[in-house]
PDB file of C-alpha atoms in Angstrom:
ATOM      1  CA  UNK A   1     -28.413 -99.728 185.891  1.00 86.00           C
ATOM      2  CA  UNK A   2     -25.896 -96.953 185.195  1.00 94.00           C
ATOM      3  CA  UNK A   3     -22.924 -96.600 187.563  1.00 96.00           C
ATOM      4  CA  UNK A   4     -22.127 -92.938 188.240  1.00 97.00           C
ATOM      5  CA  UNK A   5     -18.402 -92.192 188.531  1.00 97.00           C
ATOM      6  CA  UNK A   6     -16.153 -89.422 189.760  1.00 97.00           C
ATOM      7  CA  UNK A   7     -12.491 -89.079 188.703  1.00 96.00           C
ATOM      8  CA  UNK A   8      -9.723 -87.415 190.719  1.00 96.00           C
ATOM      9  CA  UNK A   9      -6.268 -87.102 189.151  1.00 94.00           C
ATOM     10  CA  UNK A  10      -3.981 -84.105 188.814  1.00 93.00           C
ATOM     11  CA  UNK A  11      -2.984 -85.022 185.255  1.00 92.00           C
ATOM     12  CA  UNK A  12      -5.552 -83.832 182.708  1.00 93.00           C
ATOM     13  CA  UNK A  13      -4.355 -86.278 180.051  1.00 93.00           C
ATOM     14  CA  UNK A  14      -4.806 -89.189 182.457  1.00 91.00           C
ATOM     15  CA  UNK A  15      -8.309 -88.042 183.393  1.00 93.00           C
ATOM     16  CA  UNK A  16      -9.246 -87.629 179.735  1.00 94.00           C
ATOM     17  CA  UNK A  17      -7.970 -91.098 178.872  1.00 93.00           C
ATOM     18  CA  UNK A  18      -9.746 -92.749 181.800  1.00 94.00           C
ATOM     19  CA  UNK A  19     -12.969 -90.875 181.024  1.00 95.00           C
ATOM     20  CA  UNK A  20     -12.916 -92.017 177.380  1.00 95.00           C
ATOM     21  CA  UNK A  21     -12.239 -95.588 178.466  1.00 95.00           C
ATOM     22  CA  UNK A  22     -15.080 -95.627 180.983  1.00 95.00           C
ATOM     23  CA  UNK A  23     -17.664 -93.801 178.899  1.00 93.00           C
ATOM     24  CA  UNK A  24     -17.195 -96.355 176.122  1.00 95.00           C
ATOM     25  CA  UNK A  25     -19.016 -98.741 178.467  1.00 96.00           C
ATOM     26  CA  UNK A  26     -22.836 -98.473 178.273  1.00 95.00           C
ATOM     27  CA  UNK A  27     -23.333 -98.908 182.033  1.00 96.00           C
ATOM     28  CA  UNK A  28     -20.690 -96.380 183.176  1.00 96.00           C
ATOM     29  CA  UNK A  29     -21.131 -92.613 183.329  1.00 96.00           C
ATOM     30  CA  UNK A  30     -18.545 -90.070 184.506  1.00 96.00           C
ATOM     31  CA  UNK A  31     -20.528 -87.369 186.320  1.00 97.00           C
ATOM     32  CA  UNK A  32     -17.576 -85.255 187.443  1.00 96.00           C
ATOM     33  CA  UNK A  33     -13.841 -84.898 187.732  1.00 96.00           C
ATOM     34  CA  UNK A  34     -11.231 -82.872 189.591  1.00 96.00           C
ATOM     35  CA  UNK A  35      -7.505 -82.220 189.416  1.00 95.00           C
ATOM     36  CA  UNK A  36      -6.911 -81.459 193.102  1.00 94.00           C
ATOM     37  CA  UNK A  37      -8.062 -82.606 196.535  1.00 91.00           C
ATOM     38  CA  UNK A  38      -9.558 -79.183 197.279  1.00 92.00           C
ATOM     39  CA  UNK A  39     -11.591 -79.175 194.072  1.00 94.00           C
ATOM     40  CA  UNK A  40     -12.783 -82.721 194.729  1.00 94.00           C
ATOM     41  CA  UNK A  41     -13.968 -81.848 198.238  1.00 90.00           C
ATOM     42  CA  UNK A  42     -15.852 -78.863 196.841  1.00 92.00           C
ATOM     43  CA  UNK A  43     -17.799 -80.641 194.120  1.00 93.00           C
ATOM     44  CA  UNK A  44     -18.130 -84.239 195.339  1.00 91.00           C
ATOM     45  CA  UNK A  45     -20.937 -83.604 197.882  1.00 87.00           C
ATOM     46  CA  UNK A  46     -23.301 -82.343 195.184  1.00 91.00           C
ATOM     47  CA  UNK A  47     -22.564 -85.252 192.852  1.00 93.00           C
ATOM     48  CA  UNK A  48     -22.714 -88.213 195.267  1.00 91.00           C
ATOM     49  CA  UNK A  49     -21.369 -90.733 192.732  1.00 95.00           C
ATOM     50  CA  UNK A  50     -21.668 -94.476 193.112  1.00 96.00           C
ATOM     51  CA  UNK A  51     -17.897 -94.904 192.736  1.00 96.00           C
ATOM     52  CA  UNK A  52     -15.043 -92.418 193.161  1.00 96.00           C
ATOM     53  CA  UNK A  53     -11.777 -93.250 191.385  1.00 96.00           C
ATOM     54  CA  UNK A  54      -9.073 -91.383 193.299  1.00 95.00           C
ATOM     55  CA  UNK A  55      -5.397 -90.788 192.584  1.00 92.00           C
ATOM     56  CA  UNK A  56      -3.385 -91.473 195.752  1.00 87.00           C
ATOM     57  CA  UNK A  57      -0.897 -88.604 195.420  1.00 86.00           C
ATOM     58  CA  UNK A  58      -1.905 -85.054 194.586  1.00 89.00           C
ATOM     59  CA  UNK A  59      -0.121 -81.681 194.712  1.00 87.00           C
ATOM     60  CA  UNK A  60      -2.358 -80.469 197.555  1.00 88.00           C
ATOM     61  CA  UNK A  61      -2.856 -83.678 199.494  1.00 82.00           C
ATOM     62  CA  UNK A  62      -3.942 -87.247 198.997  1.00 84.00           C
ATOM     63  CA  UNK A  63      -6.797 -89.000 197.291  1.00 88.00           C
ATOM     64  CA  UNK A  64      -6.800 -91.321 200.301  1.00 86.00           C
ATOM     65  CA  UNK A  65      -7.735 -88.400 202.551  1.00 84.00           C
ATOM     66  CA  UNK A  66     -10.470 -87.458 200.075  1.00 89.00           C
ATOM     67  CA  UNK A  67     -11.619 -91.077 200.316  1.00 89.00           C
ATOM     68  CA  UNK A  68     -11.871 -90.772 204.104  1.00 82.00           C
ATOM     69  CA  UNK A  69     -13.824 -87.530 203.829  1.00 83.00           C
ATOM     70  CA  UNK A  70     -16.391 -88.812 201.358  1.00 85.00           C
ATOM     71  CA  UNK A  71     -16.742 -92.192 203.085  1.00 83.00           C
ATOM     72  CA  UNK A  72     -17.394 -90.380 206.355  1.00 76.00           C
ATOM     73  CA  UNK A  73     -20.080 -88.131 204.904  1.00 79.00           C
ATOM     74  CA  UNK A  74     -21.498 -90.408 202.172  1.00 83.00           C
ATOM     75  CA  UNK A  75     -20.705 -94.065 202.990  1.00 84.00           C
ATOM     76  CA  UNK A  76     -22.834 -95.207 200.054  1.00 89.00           C
ATOM     77  CA  UNK A  77     -20.068 -94.000 197.696  1.00 93.00           C
ATOM     78  CA  UNK A  78     -17.457 -96.686 197.095  1.00 94.00           C
ATOM     79  CA  UNK A  79     -13.874 -95.513 196.596  1.00 93.00           C
ATOM     80  CA  UNK A  80     -11.094 -97.004 194.500  1.00 94.00           C
ATOM     81  CA  UNK A  81      -7.544 -95.750 194.993  1.00 92.00           C
ATOM     82  CA  UNK A  82      -5.613 -95.619 191.719  1.00 89.00           C
ATOM     83  CA  UNK A  83      -1.859 -95.171 192.180  1.00 85.00           C
ATOM     84  CA  UNK A  84       1.561 -95.712 190.660  1.00 83.00           C
ATOM     85  CA  UNK A  85       3.014 -96.626 194.048  1.00 77.00           C
ATOM     86  CA  UNK A  86       2.691-100.097 195.547  1.00 74.00           C
ATOM     87  CA  UNK A  87       3.738 -99.742 199.175  1.00 72.00           C
ATOM     88  CA  UNK A  88       2.320-100.966 202.462  1.00 72.00           C
ATOM     89  CA  UNK A  89       2.122 -97.508 204.049  1.00 72.00           C
ATOM     90  CA  UNK A  90      -0.190 -96.266 201.301  1.00 75.00           C
ATOM     91  CA  UNK A  91      -2.195 -99.478 201.500  1.00 79.00           C
ATOM     92  CA  UNK A  92      -2.492 -99.065 205.271  1.00 77.00           C
ATOM     93  CA  UNK A  93      -3.923 -95.569 204.937  1.00 77.00           C
ATOM     94  CA  UNK A  94      -6.272 -96.771 202.195  1.00 82.00           C
ATOM     95  CA  UNK A  95      -7.567 -99.517 204.498  1.00 79.00           C
ATOM     96  CA  UNK A  96      -8.143 -97.019 207.293  1.00 76.00           C
ATOM     97  CA  UNK A  97      -9.819 -94.572 204.923  1.00 79.00           C
ATOM     98  CA  UNK A  98     -12.429 -97.140 203.944  1.00 83.00           C
ATOM     99  CA  UNK A  99     -11.312 -97.721 200.362  1.00 89.00           C
ATOM    100  CA  UNK A 100     -12.876-100.705 198.618  1.00 91.00           C
ATOM    101  CA  UNK A 101      -9.874-101.264 196.378  1.00 91.00           C
ATOM    102  CA  UNK A 102      -6.247-100.268 195.789  1.00 89.00           C
ATOM    103  CA  UNK A 103      -5.280-100.439 192.114  1.00 90.00           C
ATOM    104  CA  UNK A 104      -2.022 -99.775 190.308  1.00 89.00           C
ATOM    105  CA  UNK A 105      -2.110 -97.528 187.241  1.00 86.00           C
ATOM    106  CA  UNK A 106      -0.700-100.267 185.044  1.00 88.00           C
ATOM    107  CA  UNK A 107      -4.053-102.090 185.324  1.00 91.00           C
ATOM    108  CA  UNK A 108      -5.616-102.956 181.965  1.00 93.00           C
ATOM    109  CA  UNK A 109      -8.832-101.279 180.878  1.00 93.00           C
ATOM    110  CA  UNK A 110     -11.036-104.334 181.301  1.00 94.00           C
ATOM    111  CA  UNK A 111      -9.558-104.858 184.764  1.00 94.00           C
ATOM    112  CA  UNK A 112     -10.452-101.313 185.758  1.00 95.00           C
ATOM    113  CA  UNK A 113     -14.025-101.524 184.505  1.00 96.00           C
ATOM    114  CA  UNK A 114     -14.460-104.898 186.217  1.00 96.00           C
ATOM    115  CA  UNK A 115     -13.161-103.420 189.492  1.00 95.00           C
ATOM    116  CA  UNK A 116     -15.575-100.491 189.233  1.00 96.00           C
ATOM    117  CA  UNK A 117     -18.542-102.799 188.676  1.00 96.00           C
ATOM    118  CA  UNK A 118     -17.444-105.004 191.567  1.00 95.00           C
ATOM    119  CA  UNK A 119     -17.192-102.213 194.175  1.00 94.00           C
ATOM    120  CA  UNK A 120     -20.409-100.646 192.885  1.00 95.00           C
ATOM    121  CA  UNK A 121     -22.037-103.996 193.709  1.00 94.00           C
ATOM    122  CA  UNK A 122     -20.678-103.809 197.262  1.00 91.00           C
ATOM    123  CA  UNK A 123     -17.564-105.983 196.945  1.00 91.00           C
ATOM    124  CA  UNK A 124     -14.218-105.231 198.593  1.00 88.00           C
ATOM    125  CA  UNK A 125     -11.209-105.766 196.330  1.00 89.00           C
ATOM    126  CA  UNK A 126      -8.419-105.331 198.885  1.00 83.00           C
ATOM    127  CA  UNK A 127      -6.220-108.427 199.046  1.00 77.00           C
ATOM    128  CA  UNK A 128      -7.231-110.092 202.357  1.00 75.00           C
ATOM    129  CA  UNK A 129      -3.806-111.646 202.966  1.00 77.00           C
ATOM    130  CA  UNK A 130      -1.932-108.416 202.340  1.00 74.00           C
ATOM    131  CA  UNK A 131      -4.360-106.459 204.513  1.00 72.00           C
ATOM    132  CA  UNK A 132      -3.835-109.072 207.251  1.00 74.00           C
ATOM    133  CA  UNK A 133      -0.060-108.579 207.053  1.00 72.00           C
ATOM    134  CA  UNK A 134      -0.456-104.798 207.237  1.00 67.00           C
ATOM    135  CA  UNK A 135      -2.778-105.051 210.239  1.00 65.00           C
ATOM    136  CA  UNK A 136      -0.369-107.494 211.873  1.00 67.00           C
ATOM    137  CA  UNK A 137       2.460-104.975 211.514  1.00 62.00           C
ATOM    138  CA  UNK A 138       0.364-102.444 213.434  1.00 57.00           C
ATOM    139  CA  UNK A 139       0.390-104.782 216.423  1.00 55.00           C
ATOM    140  CA  UNK A 140       4.176-104.677 216.785  1.00 54.00           C
ATOM    141  CA  UNK A 141       5.168-102.997 220.059  1.00 52.00           C
ATOM    142  CA  UNK A 142       6.014 -99.320 219.741  1.00 54.00           C
ATOM    143  CA  UNK A 143       7.058 -96.786 222.348  1.00 57.00           C
ATOM    144  CA  UNK A 144       3.934 -95.234 223.810  1.00 60.00           C
ATOM    145  CA  UNK A 145       3.388 -91.557 223.094  1.00 65.00           C
ATOM    146  CA  UNK A 146       2.258 -89.398 226.025  1.00 75.00           C
ATOM    147  CA  UNK A 147      -0.112 -87.434 223.760  1.00 82.00           C
ATOM    148  CA  UNK A 148      -2.605 -90.204 224.453  1.00 81.00           C
ATOM    149  CA  UNK A 149      -2.870 -88.912 228.024  1.00 85.00           C
ATOM    150  CA  UNK A 150      -4.275 -85.647 226.689  1.00 90.00           C
ATOM    151  CA  UNK A 151      -7.420 -87.430 225.510  1.00 91.00           C
ATOM    152  CA  UNK A 152     -10.498 -87.864 227.649  1.00 92.00           C
ATOM    153  CA  UNK A 153     -11.957 -91.380 227.984  1.00 92.00           C
ATOM    154  CA  UNK A 154     -14.612 -90.562 225.378  1.00 94.00           C
ATOM    155  CA  UNK A 155     -11.995 -89.156 223.012  1.00 93.00           C
ATOM    156  CA  UNK A 156      -9.961 -92.354 223.439  1.00 91.00           C
ATOM    157  CA  UNK A 157     -13.013 -94.379 222.486  1.00 92.00           C
ATOM    158  CA  UNK A 158     -13.522 -92.148 219.454  1.00 93.00           C
ATOM    159  CA  UNK A 159      -9.863 -92.635 218.470  1.00 91.00           C
ATOM    160  CA  UNK A 160     -10.168 -96.414 218.833  1.00 88.00           C
ATOM    161  CA  UNK A 161     -13.144 -96.406 216.471  1.00 88.00           C
ATOM    162  CA  UNK A 162     -11.305 -94.171 213.989  1.00 85.00           C
ATOM    163  CA  UNK A 163      -8.479 -96.714 214.011  1.00 80.00           C
ATOM    164  CA  UNK A 164     -11.003 -99.381 213.011  1.00 76.00           C
ATOM    165  CA  UNK A 165     -11.826 -97.374 209.891  1.00 73.00           C
ATOM    166  CA  UNK A 166     -15.314 -96.399 211.059  1.00 79.00           C
ATOM    167  CA  UNK A 167     -17.107 -93.331 209.691  1.00 79.00           C
ATOM    168  CA  UNK A 168     -18.579 -90.636 211.938  1.00 85.00           C
ATOM    169  CA  UNK A 169     -22.022 -92.116 211.397  1.00 85.00           C
ATOM    170  CA  UNK A 170     -20.877 -95.598 212.385  1.00 85.00           C
ATOM    171  CA  UNK A 171     -19.096 -94.257 215.473  1.00 90.00           C
ATOM    172  CA  UNK A 172     -22.235 -92.381 216.468  1.00 91.00           C
ATOM    173  CA  UNK A 173     -24.302 -95.539 216.191  1.00 91.00           C
ATOM    174  CA  UNK A 174     -21.745 -97.533 218.203  1.00 91.00           C
ATOM    175  CA  UNK A 175     -21.508 -94.967 221.004  1.00 93.00           C
ATOM    176  CA  UNK A 176     -25.103 -93.652 220.884  1.00 94.00           C
ATOM    177  CA  UNK A 177     -23.950 -90.168 219.900  1.00 94.00           C
ATOM    178  CA  UNK A 178     -25.229 -87.710 217.323  1.00 94.00           C
ATOM    179  CA  UNK A 179     -23.093 -87.593 214.181  1.00 90.00           C
ATOM    180  CA  UNK A 180     -22.407 -83.887 214.758  1.00 92.00           C
ATOM    181  CA  UNK A 181     -21.197 -84.671 218.285  1.00 95.00           C
ATOM    182  CA  UNK A 182     -18.833 -87.302 216.898  1.00 93.00           C
ATOM    183  CA  UNK A 183     -17.502 -84.784 214.382  1.00 91.00           C
ATOM    184  CA  UNK A 184     -16.744 -82.366 217.228  1.00 94.00           C
ATOM    185  CA  UNK A 185     -14.956 -85.100 219.165  1.00 94.00           C
ATOM    186  CA  UNK A 186     -12.910 -86.022 216.095  1.00 92.00           C
ATOM    187  CA  UNK A 187     -11.844 -82.386 215.665  1.00 92.00           C
ATOM    188  CA  UNK A 188     -10.759 -82.296 219.320  1.00 94.00           C
ATOM    189  CA  UNK A 189      -8.830 -85.567 218.996  1.00 93.00           C
ATOM    190  CA  UNK A 190      -6.964 -84.337 215.906  1.00 91.00           C
ATOM    191  CA  UNK A 191      -6.075 -81.098 217.653  1.00 91.00           C
ATOM    192  CA  UNK A 192      -4.738 -82.812 220.773  1.00 91.00           C
ATOM    193  CA  UNK A 193      -2.677 -85.252 218.727  1.00 89.00           C
ATOM    194  CA  UNK A 194      -1.330 -82.464 216.524  1.00 88.00           C
ATOM    195  CA  UNK A 195      -2.444 -84.025 213.224  1.00 84.00           C
ATOM    196  CA  UNK A 196      -4.593 -82.677 210.417  1.00 80.00           C
ATOM    197  CA  UNK A 197      -6.289 -85.808 209.083  1.00 77.00           C
ATOM    198  CA  UNK A 198      -8.114 -88.696 210.722  1.00 77.00           C
ATOM    199  CA  UNK A 199      -6.046 -91.122 208.660  1.00 72.00           C
ATOM    200  CA  UNK A 200      -2.980 -89.743 210.428  1.00 76.00           C
ATOM    201  CA  UNK A 201      -4.724 -90.204 213.776  1.00 82.00           C
ATOM    202  CA  UNK A 202      -5.649 -93.769 212.858  1.00 78.00           C
ATOM    203  CA  UNK A 203      -2.091 -94.670 211.895  1.00 74.00           C
ATOM    204  CA  UNK A 204      -0.891 -93.063 215.130  1.00 77.00           C
ATOM    205  CA  UNK A 205      -3.400 -95.049 217.199  1.00 78.00           C
ATOM    206  CA  UNK A 206      -2.635 -98.456 215.750  1.00 69.00           C
ATOM    207  CA  UNK A 207       1.126 -98.036 216.172  1.00 66.00           C
ATOM    208  CA  UNK A 208       0.869 -97.398 219.908  1.00 66.00           C
ATOM    209  CA  UNK A 209       1.025 -99.949 222.691  1.00 49.00           C
ATOM    210  CA  UNK A 210      -2.403-100.809 224.088  1.00 49.00           C
ATOM    211  CA  UNK A 211      -2.636 -98.213 226.844  1.00 43.00           C
ATOM    212  CA  UNK A 212      -4.597 -98.010 230.033  1.00 41.00           C
ATOM    213  CA  UNK A 213      -7.758 -95.924 229.701  1.00 43.00           C
ATOM    214  CA  UNK A 214      -7.165 -92.443 231.102  1.00 41.00           C
ATOM    215  CA  UNK A 215      -8.495 -91.696 234.544  1.00 37.00           C
ATOM    216  CA  UNK A 216     -11.775 -89.877 234.684  1.00 36.00           C
TER     217      UNK A 216
END
């Protein structure tokens, strides 16, 4: 079985090197690539790769946000974040975005191909202990933000599910809502919180004290 791959990195030389490395493997095929988040969002839906290899930091955004977008629309695509930066904040957003792995760019070629095959087979490569520590840090008491009071009870439930890393489809199934309805709720939640991305909303949610549900 051939694993179909998509590459996102703003450095052409890096993309070319990774493509040559991967296409030397008989079971790996690069079906597309992009140098920006905007370009990736434009062409990814038509390709629907098995695995997307995404650079974390881009001139026009983040590969982690692209991960969230594609995981929300096409959860069958596994995403690997490839980055030069090893920090807990980036890992936290990767966890919330639904990434299956968080790899540093100094990884060796055989390690990268092994990781791709693993996530294509449905495995999660995030270090469980490190993820536990990151999630534990979210539980530390923070001063509550009054923007939460702007959300309706249903929007609060939507935000709670976003914070669990759930896609629109999964939220719809959990709350018995149409996926399009969930998408509309998510847009409303982002607007009321004053953020642009659901990963930002998720980080915001998990760093707040556990609040009382708003009055109906």
